[in-house]
Coordinates of C-alpha atoms in Angstrom, one line a residue:
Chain V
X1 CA 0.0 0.0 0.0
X2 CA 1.0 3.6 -0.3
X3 CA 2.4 5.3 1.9
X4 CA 0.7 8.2 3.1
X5 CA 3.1 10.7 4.7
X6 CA 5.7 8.8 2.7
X7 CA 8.0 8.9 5.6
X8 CA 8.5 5.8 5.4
X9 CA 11.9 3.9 5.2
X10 CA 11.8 0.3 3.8
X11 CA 14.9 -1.3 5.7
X12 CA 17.4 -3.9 3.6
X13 CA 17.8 -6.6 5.7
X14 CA 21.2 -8.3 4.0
X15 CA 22.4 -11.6 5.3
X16 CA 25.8 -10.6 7.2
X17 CA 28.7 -10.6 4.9
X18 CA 32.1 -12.5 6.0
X19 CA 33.3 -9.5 7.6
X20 CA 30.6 -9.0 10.0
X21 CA 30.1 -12.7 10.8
X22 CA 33.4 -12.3 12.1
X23 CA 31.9 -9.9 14.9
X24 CA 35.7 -8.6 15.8
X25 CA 35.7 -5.5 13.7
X26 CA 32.7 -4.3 15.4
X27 CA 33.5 -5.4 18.5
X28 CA 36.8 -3.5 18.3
X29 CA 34.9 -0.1 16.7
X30 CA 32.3 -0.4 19.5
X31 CA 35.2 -1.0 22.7
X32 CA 36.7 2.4 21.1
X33 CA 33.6 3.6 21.7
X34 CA 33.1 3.5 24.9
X35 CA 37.3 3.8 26.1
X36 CA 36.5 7.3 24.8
X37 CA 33.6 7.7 27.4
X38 CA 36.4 7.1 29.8
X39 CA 38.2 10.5 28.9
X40 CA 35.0 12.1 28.6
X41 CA 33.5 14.3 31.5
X42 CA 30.6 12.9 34.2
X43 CA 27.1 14.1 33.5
X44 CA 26.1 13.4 37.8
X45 CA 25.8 16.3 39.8
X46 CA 26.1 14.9 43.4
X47 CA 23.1 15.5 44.6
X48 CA 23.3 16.5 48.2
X49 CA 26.5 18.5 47.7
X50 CA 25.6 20.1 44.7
X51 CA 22.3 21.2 43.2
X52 CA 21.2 21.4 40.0
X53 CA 20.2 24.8 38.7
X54 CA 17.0 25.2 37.4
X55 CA 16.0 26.8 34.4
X56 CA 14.8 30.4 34.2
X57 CA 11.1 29.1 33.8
X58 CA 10.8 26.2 36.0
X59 CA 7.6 25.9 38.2
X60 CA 8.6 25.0 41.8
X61 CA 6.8 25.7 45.4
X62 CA 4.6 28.7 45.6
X63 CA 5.9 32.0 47.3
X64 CA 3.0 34.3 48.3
X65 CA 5.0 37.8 47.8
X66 CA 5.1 40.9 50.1
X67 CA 5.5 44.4 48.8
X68 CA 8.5 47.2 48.6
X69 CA 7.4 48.2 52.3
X70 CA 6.8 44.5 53.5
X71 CA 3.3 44.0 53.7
X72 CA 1.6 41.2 52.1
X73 CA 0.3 41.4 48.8
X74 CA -2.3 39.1 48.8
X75 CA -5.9 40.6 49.1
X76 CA -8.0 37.0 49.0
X77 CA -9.6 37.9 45.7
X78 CA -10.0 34.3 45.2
X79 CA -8.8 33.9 41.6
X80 CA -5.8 32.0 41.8
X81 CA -8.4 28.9 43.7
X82 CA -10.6 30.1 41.1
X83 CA -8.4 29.5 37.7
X84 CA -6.8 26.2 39.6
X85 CA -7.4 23.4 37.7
X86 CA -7.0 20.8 40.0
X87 CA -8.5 22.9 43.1
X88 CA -5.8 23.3 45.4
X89 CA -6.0 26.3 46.9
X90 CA -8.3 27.4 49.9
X91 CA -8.4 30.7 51.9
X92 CA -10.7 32.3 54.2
X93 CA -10.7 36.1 53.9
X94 CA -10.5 38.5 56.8
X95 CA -10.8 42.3 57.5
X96 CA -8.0 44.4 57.8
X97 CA -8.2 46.0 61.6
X98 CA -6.8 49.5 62.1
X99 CA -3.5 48.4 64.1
X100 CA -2.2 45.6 60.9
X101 CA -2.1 48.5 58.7
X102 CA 1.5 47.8 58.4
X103 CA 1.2 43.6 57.7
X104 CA -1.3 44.0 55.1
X105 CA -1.5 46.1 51.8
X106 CA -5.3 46.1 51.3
X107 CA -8.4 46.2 53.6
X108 CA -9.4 42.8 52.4
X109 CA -6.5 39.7 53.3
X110 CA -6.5 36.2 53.5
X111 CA -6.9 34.9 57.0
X112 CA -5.4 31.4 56.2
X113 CA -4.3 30.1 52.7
X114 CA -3.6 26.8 52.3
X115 CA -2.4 24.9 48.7
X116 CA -3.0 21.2 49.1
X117 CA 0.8 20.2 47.3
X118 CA -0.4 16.8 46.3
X119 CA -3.1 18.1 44.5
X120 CA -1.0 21.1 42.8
X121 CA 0.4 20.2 39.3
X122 CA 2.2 23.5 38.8
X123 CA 0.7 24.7 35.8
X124 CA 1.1 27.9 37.0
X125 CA -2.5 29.3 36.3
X126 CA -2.8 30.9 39.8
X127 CA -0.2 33.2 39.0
X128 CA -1.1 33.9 35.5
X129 CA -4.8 34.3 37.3
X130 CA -2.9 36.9 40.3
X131 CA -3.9 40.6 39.8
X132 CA -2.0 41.4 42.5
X133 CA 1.1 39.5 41.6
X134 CA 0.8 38.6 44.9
X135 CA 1.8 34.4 44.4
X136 CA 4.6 33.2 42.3
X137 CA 6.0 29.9 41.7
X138 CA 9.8 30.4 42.2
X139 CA 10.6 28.1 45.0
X140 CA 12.6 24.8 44.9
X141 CA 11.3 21.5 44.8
X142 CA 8.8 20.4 47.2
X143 CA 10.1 18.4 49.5
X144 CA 9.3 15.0 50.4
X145 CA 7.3 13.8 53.4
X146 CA 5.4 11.3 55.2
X147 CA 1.9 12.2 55.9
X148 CA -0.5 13.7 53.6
X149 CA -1.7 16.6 56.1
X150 CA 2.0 17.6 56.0
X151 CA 1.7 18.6 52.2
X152 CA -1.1 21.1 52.9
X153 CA 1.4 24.3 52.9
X154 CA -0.4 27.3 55.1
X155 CA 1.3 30.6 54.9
X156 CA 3.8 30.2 57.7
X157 CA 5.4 28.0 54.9
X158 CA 4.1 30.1 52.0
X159 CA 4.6 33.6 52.6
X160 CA 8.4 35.2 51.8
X161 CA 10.1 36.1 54.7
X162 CA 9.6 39.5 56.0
X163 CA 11.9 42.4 55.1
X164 CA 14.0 43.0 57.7
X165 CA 14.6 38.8 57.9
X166 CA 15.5 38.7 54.4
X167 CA 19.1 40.7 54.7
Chain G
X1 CA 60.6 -32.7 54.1
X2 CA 61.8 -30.3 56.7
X3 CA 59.6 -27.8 58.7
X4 CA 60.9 -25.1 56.7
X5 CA 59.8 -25.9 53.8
X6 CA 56.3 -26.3 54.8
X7 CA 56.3 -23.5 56.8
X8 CA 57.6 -21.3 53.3
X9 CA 54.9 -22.9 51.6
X10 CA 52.1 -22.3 54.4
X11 CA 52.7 -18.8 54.1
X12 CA 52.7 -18.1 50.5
X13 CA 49.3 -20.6 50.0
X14 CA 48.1 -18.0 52.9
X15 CA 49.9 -15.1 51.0
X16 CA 48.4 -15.7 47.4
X17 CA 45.3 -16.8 48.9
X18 CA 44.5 -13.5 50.9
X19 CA 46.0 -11.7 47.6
X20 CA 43.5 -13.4 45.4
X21 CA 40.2 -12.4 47.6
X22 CA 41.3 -8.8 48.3
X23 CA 41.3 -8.6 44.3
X24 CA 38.6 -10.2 43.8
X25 CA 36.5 -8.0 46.5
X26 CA 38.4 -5.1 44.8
X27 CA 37.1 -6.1 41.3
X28 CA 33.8 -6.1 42.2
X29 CA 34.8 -2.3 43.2
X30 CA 36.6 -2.0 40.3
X31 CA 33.9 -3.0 37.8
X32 CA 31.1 -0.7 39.2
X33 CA 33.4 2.4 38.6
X34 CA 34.7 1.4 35.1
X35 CA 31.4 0.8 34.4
X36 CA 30.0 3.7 35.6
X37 CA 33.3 5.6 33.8
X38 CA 32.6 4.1 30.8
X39 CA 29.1 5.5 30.8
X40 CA 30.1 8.7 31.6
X41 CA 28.9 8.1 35.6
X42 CA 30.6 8.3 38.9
X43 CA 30.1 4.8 40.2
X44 CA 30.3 4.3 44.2
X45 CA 32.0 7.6 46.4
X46 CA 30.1 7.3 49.2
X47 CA 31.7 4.7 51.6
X48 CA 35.4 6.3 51.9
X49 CA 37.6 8.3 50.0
X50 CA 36.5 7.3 46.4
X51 CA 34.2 4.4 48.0
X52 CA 37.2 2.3 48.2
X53 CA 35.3 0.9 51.3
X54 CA 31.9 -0.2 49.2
X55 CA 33.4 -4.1 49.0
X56 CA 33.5 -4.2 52.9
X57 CA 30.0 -2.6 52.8
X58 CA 28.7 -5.1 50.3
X59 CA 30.3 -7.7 52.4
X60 CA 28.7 -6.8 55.6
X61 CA 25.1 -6.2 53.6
X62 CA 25.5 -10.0 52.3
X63 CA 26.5 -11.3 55.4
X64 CA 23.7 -9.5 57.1
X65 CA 20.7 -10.4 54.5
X66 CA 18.2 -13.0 55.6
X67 CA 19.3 -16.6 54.1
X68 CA 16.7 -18.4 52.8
X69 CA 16.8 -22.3 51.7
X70 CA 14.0 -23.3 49.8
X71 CA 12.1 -26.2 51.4
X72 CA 12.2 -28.3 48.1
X73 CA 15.8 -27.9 47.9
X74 CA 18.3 -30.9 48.3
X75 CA 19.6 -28.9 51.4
X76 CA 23.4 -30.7 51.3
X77 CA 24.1 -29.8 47.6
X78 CA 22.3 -26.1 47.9
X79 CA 24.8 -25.5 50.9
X80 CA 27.9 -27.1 49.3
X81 CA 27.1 -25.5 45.5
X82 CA 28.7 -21.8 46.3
X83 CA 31.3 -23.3 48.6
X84 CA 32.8 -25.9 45.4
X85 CA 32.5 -22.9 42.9
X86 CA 34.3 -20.8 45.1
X87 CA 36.8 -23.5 46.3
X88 CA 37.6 -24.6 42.4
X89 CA 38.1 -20.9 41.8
X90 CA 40.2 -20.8 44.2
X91 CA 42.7 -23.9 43.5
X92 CA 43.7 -22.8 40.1
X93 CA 46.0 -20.0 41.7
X94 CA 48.4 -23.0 43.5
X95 CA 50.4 -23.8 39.8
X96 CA 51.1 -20.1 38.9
X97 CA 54.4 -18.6 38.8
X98 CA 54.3 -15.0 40.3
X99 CA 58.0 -14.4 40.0
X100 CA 61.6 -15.6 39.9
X101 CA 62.8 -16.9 43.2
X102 CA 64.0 -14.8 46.0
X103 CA 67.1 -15.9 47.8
X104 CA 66.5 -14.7 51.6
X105 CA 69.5 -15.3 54.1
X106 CA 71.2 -18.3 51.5
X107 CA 68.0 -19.8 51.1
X108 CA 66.0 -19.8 47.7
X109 CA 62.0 -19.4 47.8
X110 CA 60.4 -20.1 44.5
X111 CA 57.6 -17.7 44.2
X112 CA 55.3 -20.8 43.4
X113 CA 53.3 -22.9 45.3
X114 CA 54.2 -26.2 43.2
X115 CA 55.7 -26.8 39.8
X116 CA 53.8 -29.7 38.6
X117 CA 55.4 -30.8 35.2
X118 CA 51.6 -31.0 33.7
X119 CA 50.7 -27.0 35.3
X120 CA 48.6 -26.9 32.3
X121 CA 46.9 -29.4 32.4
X122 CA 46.1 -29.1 36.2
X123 CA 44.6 -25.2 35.3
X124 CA 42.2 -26.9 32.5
X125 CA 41.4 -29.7 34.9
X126 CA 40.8 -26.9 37.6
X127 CA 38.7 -24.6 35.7
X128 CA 36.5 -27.4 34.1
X129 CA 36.1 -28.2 37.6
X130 CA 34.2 -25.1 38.1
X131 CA 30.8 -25.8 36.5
X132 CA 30.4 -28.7 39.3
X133 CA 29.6 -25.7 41.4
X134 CA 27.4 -24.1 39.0
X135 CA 25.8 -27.3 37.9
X136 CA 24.9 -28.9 41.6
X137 CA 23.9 -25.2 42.4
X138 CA 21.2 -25.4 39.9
X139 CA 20.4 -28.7 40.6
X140 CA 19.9 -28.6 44.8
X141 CA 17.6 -25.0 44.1
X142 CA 14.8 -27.4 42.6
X143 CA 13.7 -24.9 40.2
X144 CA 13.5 -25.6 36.4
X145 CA 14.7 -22.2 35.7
X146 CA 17.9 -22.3 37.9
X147 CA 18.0 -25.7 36.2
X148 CA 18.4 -24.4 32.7
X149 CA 20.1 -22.2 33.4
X150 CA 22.8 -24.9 35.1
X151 CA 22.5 -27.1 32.2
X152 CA 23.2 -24.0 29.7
X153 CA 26.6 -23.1 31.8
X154 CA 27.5 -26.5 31.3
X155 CA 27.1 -26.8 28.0
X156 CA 29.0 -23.6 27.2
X157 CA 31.6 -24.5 29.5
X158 CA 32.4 -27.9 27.7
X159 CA 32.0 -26.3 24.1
X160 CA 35.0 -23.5 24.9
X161 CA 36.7 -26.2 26.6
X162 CA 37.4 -28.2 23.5
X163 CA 39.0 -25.0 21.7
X164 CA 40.4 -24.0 24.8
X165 CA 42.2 -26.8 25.1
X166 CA 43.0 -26.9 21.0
X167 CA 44.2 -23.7 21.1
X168 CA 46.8 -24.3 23.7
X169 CA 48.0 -27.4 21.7
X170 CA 49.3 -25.0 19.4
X171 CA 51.2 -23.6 22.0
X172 CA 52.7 -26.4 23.6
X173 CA 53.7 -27.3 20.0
X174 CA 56.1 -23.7 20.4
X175 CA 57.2 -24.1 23.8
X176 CA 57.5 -28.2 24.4
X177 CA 56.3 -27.7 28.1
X178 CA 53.2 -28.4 30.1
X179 CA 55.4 -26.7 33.3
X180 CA 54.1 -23.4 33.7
X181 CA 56.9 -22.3 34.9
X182 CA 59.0 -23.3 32.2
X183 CA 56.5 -22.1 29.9
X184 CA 57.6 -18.2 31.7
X185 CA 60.8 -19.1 31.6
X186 CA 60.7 -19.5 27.5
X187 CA 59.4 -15.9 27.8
X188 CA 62.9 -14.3 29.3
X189 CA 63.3 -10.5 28.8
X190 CA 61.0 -9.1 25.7
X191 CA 63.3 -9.1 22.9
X192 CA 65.9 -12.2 21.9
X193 CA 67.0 -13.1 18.5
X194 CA 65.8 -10.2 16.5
X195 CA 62.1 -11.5 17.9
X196 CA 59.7 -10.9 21.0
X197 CA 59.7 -13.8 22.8
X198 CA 56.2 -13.3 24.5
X199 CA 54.3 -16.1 22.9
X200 CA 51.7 -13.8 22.1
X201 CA 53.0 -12.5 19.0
X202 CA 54.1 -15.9 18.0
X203 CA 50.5 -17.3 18.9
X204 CA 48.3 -14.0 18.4
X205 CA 45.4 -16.4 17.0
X206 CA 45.7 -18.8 19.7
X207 CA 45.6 -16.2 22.4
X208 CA 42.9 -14.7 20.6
X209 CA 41.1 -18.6 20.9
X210 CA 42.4 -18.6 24.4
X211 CA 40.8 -14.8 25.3
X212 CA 37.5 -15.6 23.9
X213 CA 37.1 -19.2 25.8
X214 CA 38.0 -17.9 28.7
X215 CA 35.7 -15.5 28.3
X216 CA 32.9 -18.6 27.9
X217 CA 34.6 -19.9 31.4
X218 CA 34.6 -17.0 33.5
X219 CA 31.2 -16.8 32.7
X220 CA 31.1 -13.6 31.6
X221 CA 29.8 -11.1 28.4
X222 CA 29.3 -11.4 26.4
X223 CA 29.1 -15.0 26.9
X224 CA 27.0 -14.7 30.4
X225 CA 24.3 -16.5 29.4
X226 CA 24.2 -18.5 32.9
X227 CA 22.7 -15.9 34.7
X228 CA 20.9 -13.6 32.0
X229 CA 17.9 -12.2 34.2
X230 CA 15.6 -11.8 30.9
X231 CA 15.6 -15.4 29.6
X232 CA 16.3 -17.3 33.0
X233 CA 15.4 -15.4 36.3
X234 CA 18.6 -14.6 37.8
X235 CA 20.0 -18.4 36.5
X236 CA 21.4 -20.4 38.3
X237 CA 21.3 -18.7 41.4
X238 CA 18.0 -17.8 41.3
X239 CA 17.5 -19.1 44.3
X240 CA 20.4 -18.4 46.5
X241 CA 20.1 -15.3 48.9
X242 CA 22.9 -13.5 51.2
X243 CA 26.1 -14.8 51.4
X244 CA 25.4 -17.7 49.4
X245 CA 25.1 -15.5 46.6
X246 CA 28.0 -13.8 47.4
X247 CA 30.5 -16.8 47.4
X248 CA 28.6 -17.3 43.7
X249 CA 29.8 -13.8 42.3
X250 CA 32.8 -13.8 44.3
X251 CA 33.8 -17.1 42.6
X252 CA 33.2 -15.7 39.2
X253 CA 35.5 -12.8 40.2
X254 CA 38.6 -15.3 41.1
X255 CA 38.0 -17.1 38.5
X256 CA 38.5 -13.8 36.5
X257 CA 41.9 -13.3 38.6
X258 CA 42.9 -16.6 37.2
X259 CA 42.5 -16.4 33.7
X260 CA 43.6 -13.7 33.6
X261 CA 46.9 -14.3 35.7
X262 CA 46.8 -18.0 33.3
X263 CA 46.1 -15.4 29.6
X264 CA 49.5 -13.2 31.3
X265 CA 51.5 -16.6 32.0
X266 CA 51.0 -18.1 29.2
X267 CA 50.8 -15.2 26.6
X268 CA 52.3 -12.1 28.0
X269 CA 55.5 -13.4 29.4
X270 CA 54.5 -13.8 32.8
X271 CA 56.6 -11.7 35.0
X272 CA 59.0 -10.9 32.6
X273 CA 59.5 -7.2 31.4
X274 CA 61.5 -5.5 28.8
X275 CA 65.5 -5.2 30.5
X276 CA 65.2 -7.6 32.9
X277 CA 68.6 -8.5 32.7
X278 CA 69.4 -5.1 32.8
X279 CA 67.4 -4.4 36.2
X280 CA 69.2 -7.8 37.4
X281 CA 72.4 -6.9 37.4
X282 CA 72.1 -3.0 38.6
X283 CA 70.1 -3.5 41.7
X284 CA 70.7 -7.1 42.6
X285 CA 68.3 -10.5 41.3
X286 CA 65.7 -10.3 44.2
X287 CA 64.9 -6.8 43.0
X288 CA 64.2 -8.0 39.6
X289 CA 62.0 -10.3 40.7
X290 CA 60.0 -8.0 43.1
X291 CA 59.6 -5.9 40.3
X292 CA 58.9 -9.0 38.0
X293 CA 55.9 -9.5 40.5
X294 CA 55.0 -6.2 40.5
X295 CA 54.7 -6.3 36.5
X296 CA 52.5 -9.5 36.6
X297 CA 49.8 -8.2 38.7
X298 CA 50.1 -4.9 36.7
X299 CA 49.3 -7.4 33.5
X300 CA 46.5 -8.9 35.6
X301 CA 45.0 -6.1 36.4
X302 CA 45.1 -5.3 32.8
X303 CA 43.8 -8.3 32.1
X304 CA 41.1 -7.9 34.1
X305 CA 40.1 -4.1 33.3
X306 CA 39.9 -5.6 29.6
X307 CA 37.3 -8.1 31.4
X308 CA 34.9 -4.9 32.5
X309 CA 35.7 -3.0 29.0
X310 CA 34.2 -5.5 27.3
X311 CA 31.7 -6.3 29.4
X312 CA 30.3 -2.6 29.5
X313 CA 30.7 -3.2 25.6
X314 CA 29.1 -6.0 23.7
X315 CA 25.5 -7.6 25.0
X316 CA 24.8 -10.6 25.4
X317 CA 25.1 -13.4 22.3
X318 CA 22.2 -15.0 21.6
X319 CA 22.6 -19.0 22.9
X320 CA 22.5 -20.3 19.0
X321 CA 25.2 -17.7 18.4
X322 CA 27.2 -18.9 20.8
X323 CA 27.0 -23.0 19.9
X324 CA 27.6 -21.8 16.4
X325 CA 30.9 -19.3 17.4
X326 CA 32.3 -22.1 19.9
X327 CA 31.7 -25.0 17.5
X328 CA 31.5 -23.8 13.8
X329 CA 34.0 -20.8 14.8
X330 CA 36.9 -21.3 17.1
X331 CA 37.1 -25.3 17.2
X332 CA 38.5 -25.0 13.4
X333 CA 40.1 -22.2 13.8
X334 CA 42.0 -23.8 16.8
X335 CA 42.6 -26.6 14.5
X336 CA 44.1 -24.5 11.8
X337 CA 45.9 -22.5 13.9
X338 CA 47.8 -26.0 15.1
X339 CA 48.4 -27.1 11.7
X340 CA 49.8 -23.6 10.8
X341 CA 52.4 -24.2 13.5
X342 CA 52.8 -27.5 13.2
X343 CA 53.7 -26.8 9.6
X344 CA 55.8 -23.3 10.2
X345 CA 57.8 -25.3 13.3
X346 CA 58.5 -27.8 10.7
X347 CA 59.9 -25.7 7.9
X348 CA 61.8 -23.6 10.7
X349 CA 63.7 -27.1 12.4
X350 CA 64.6 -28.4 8.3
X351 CA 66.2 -25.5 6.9

């Protein structure tokens, strides 16, 4: 039949002349193959000593950002839980009272906000979904652990460190 | 026979032994990093500098594994299987010459444990031994797989034995010795009479023959079709656990160390080096032959690297590949190659 994309190879299968019955030039081509690897550099990266560097765009734990003057960013719109595919996200929303003027940037902020990590596949829709540019996904890895209540990350584990902390 | 004697013979048996199971734990060391070097890896650095302490840690994790013996098993035989294969592995090193004798206070210590006149013949005898422990290991496990497996290790082995052994006819035709020390002794120096005198490059299709069979014996690739986990389980030892186990791969690694310390013997001169008369006279005949001993281990070790480089190399032959090779391939080549000489000794005794 004819080929339709006509990608398509049609392979010669030749009986093996004397040469390669003899299997030794091969084997010698393919044993200089891999004495070369021996010269060559190692692709590890050991691990626990050294890290790999991620690339520019890679997804990793959630950061929920503060401003220039250190006060949280976050306002509890709701989008991010909104636009989350795999519904990950909860928060309740509080007022802001007179006295947290300087912990929160807006009068509306989000009381608790918890991402369930084992439901989170880092798509990155909450912070496409972020008005406030208020959650980012530029942590590392998420670490391993042993119970699954331990994966819900609340904001003590979220939230960036505060100004002063950070330098 | 005086005490002395067997006292100088006590210690090197004890000597050669211990030297023979530190390389063999140190080749198993040895073929996880050139395997992970040739694959552009690190291999084991976590137990000591390097992870030259990973054999004592495997040692201790066999040791410590749960031993199980299957209830069907013939219990005697499944017990004594690892325990032949690693005692024939073992034996084979008792006929090898690892240097010219020292002379310590007037007295002269051969560095070999005995010099049968048939050292030859004893090493085949030896290493055809070796499938008993492969073969009864299979057996006692009761399981058809480990079975196979057995029967296919003995088969191979028996195939390469017959151009094993052809192929060395060809070199006894050169040398007139079965002595393995004589054999060395052939191989003085590197250069005499406007020729090498390492047999190889009077026998470079015999050792070729030789390399390959041994290959079959050792059990190992490309010719490890005993154990090949696809086809066969694990093979023969399927059914083995913990130190059992061990003794099984630890065998396979001695018997490594001896063909390769028999391929160096019989085809690379031995312990004899390039201005060795040279070296004699300047510092004194026991020096010589320290550094002759040093130079045959550095051949074994060579000998053994090439093991892992080729084993990192070429998969596995397929089991009709390998009947074919060992008895359509290298049984008339052996026989040729014994002709040849036969015929080339000839012309060079007429004229």
């Amino acid at each position: 039949m004819e080929s339709l994309s006509n990608k398509k190879k049609v392979l010669e299968q030749k009986p093996l002349n004397f040469m390669e019955r003899m299997y030794l030039p091969a084997i010698v081509k393919g044993m200089g193959i891999t004495i070369s690897h021996l010269f060559k550099k190692e692709a590890t990266v050991r691990y626990p000593e050294v890290e790999r560097e991620f690339s520019t765009n890679f997804r990793g734990m959630h950061s929920l950002k503060r401003d220039e003057n250190g006060k949280e960013r976050c306002t509890a719109c709701g989008l991010c839980a909104l636009s989350c595919p795999a519904e990950a996200i909860t928060m309740i929303a509080a007022e802001r009272k007179p006295e947290e003027k300087h912990l929160y940037r807006e009068e509306k902020y989000a009381a608790t906000y918890e991402i369930n990590m084992l439901r989170c596949i880092f798509c990155g829709l909450c912070e496409e979904a972020c008005p406030k540019e208020a959650i980012y996904l530029d942590g590392p890895i998420v670490p391993a652990d042993y119970l699954r209540k331990d994966f819900i990350y609340g904001k003590d584990k979220l939230v960036e460190a505060p100004l002063e902390m950070k330098k | 026979m005086d005490t002395g004697f067997i006292i100088e013979k006590f210690i090197l048996v004890a000597v050669i032994f211990g030297i023979s199971l530190v390389i063999a734990m140190y080749s198993t060391y040895a073929e996880r990093k050139v395997a992970a070097f040739l694959q552009d890896r690190l291999g084991p650095d976590r137990a000591g500098p390097f992870g030259i302490l990973q054999p004592l840690a495997d040692g201790v994790k066999m040791f410590m594994k749960e031993e199980i013996i299957p209830t069907s098993s013939n219990r005697f035989l499944f017990i004594a299987g690892p325990g032949l294969a690693l005692l024939c592995a073992c034996i084979g090193t008792a006929v090898i010459p690892w240097g010219n004798p020292i002379e310590i206070g007037g007295k002269i210590i051969p560095l070999q444990v005995t010099d049968i006149n048939v050292g030859v013949l004893y090493i085949f005898g030896v290493v055809s031994l070796g499938v008993y422990g492969v073969m009864i290991g299979g057996w006692a496990s009761n399981n058809k797989y480990s079975l196979l497996s057995a029967i296919r290790a003995a088969s191979q082995n028996i195939s390469y034995e017959i151009a094993m052994g052809l192929s060395i006819i060809a070199l006894l035709l050169v040398t007139n010795s079965l002595s393995l020390k004589e054999i060395v002794s052939k191989q003085h120096g590197f250069w005499e009479n406007g020729w090498f005198t390492w047999y190889f490059f009077k026998q470079p299709l015999g050792f070729l023959i030789f390399m390959v069979c041994s290959f079959a014996e050792t059990n190992r690739a490309p010719f490890d079709l005993p154990e090949c986990e696809t086809e066969l389980i694990g093979g023969y030892h399927t059914e083995y656990s913990s130190m059992k186990l061990g003794f099984y791969l630890f065998a396979e690694y001695i018997n490594m160390f001896v063909s390769s310390a028999v391929m160096a013997t019989l085809y690379f001169g031995g312990f004899n080096y390039p201005f060795m008369d040279l070296a004699a006279t300047h510092w004194g005949a026991n020096w010589a032959s320290i550094i002759g001993v040093i130079i045959f281990f550095g051949k074994i070790c060579g000998f053994i690297f090439f093991f892992m480089w080729v084993r990192w190399t070429i998969p596995r032959f397929r089991y009709d590949q390998l009947m074919n090779l060992g008895w359509k391939g290298l049984i008339p080549l052996a026989i040729a190659n014994i002709i040849i000489t036969g015929i080339v000794i000839a012309i060079i005794e007429k004229f």
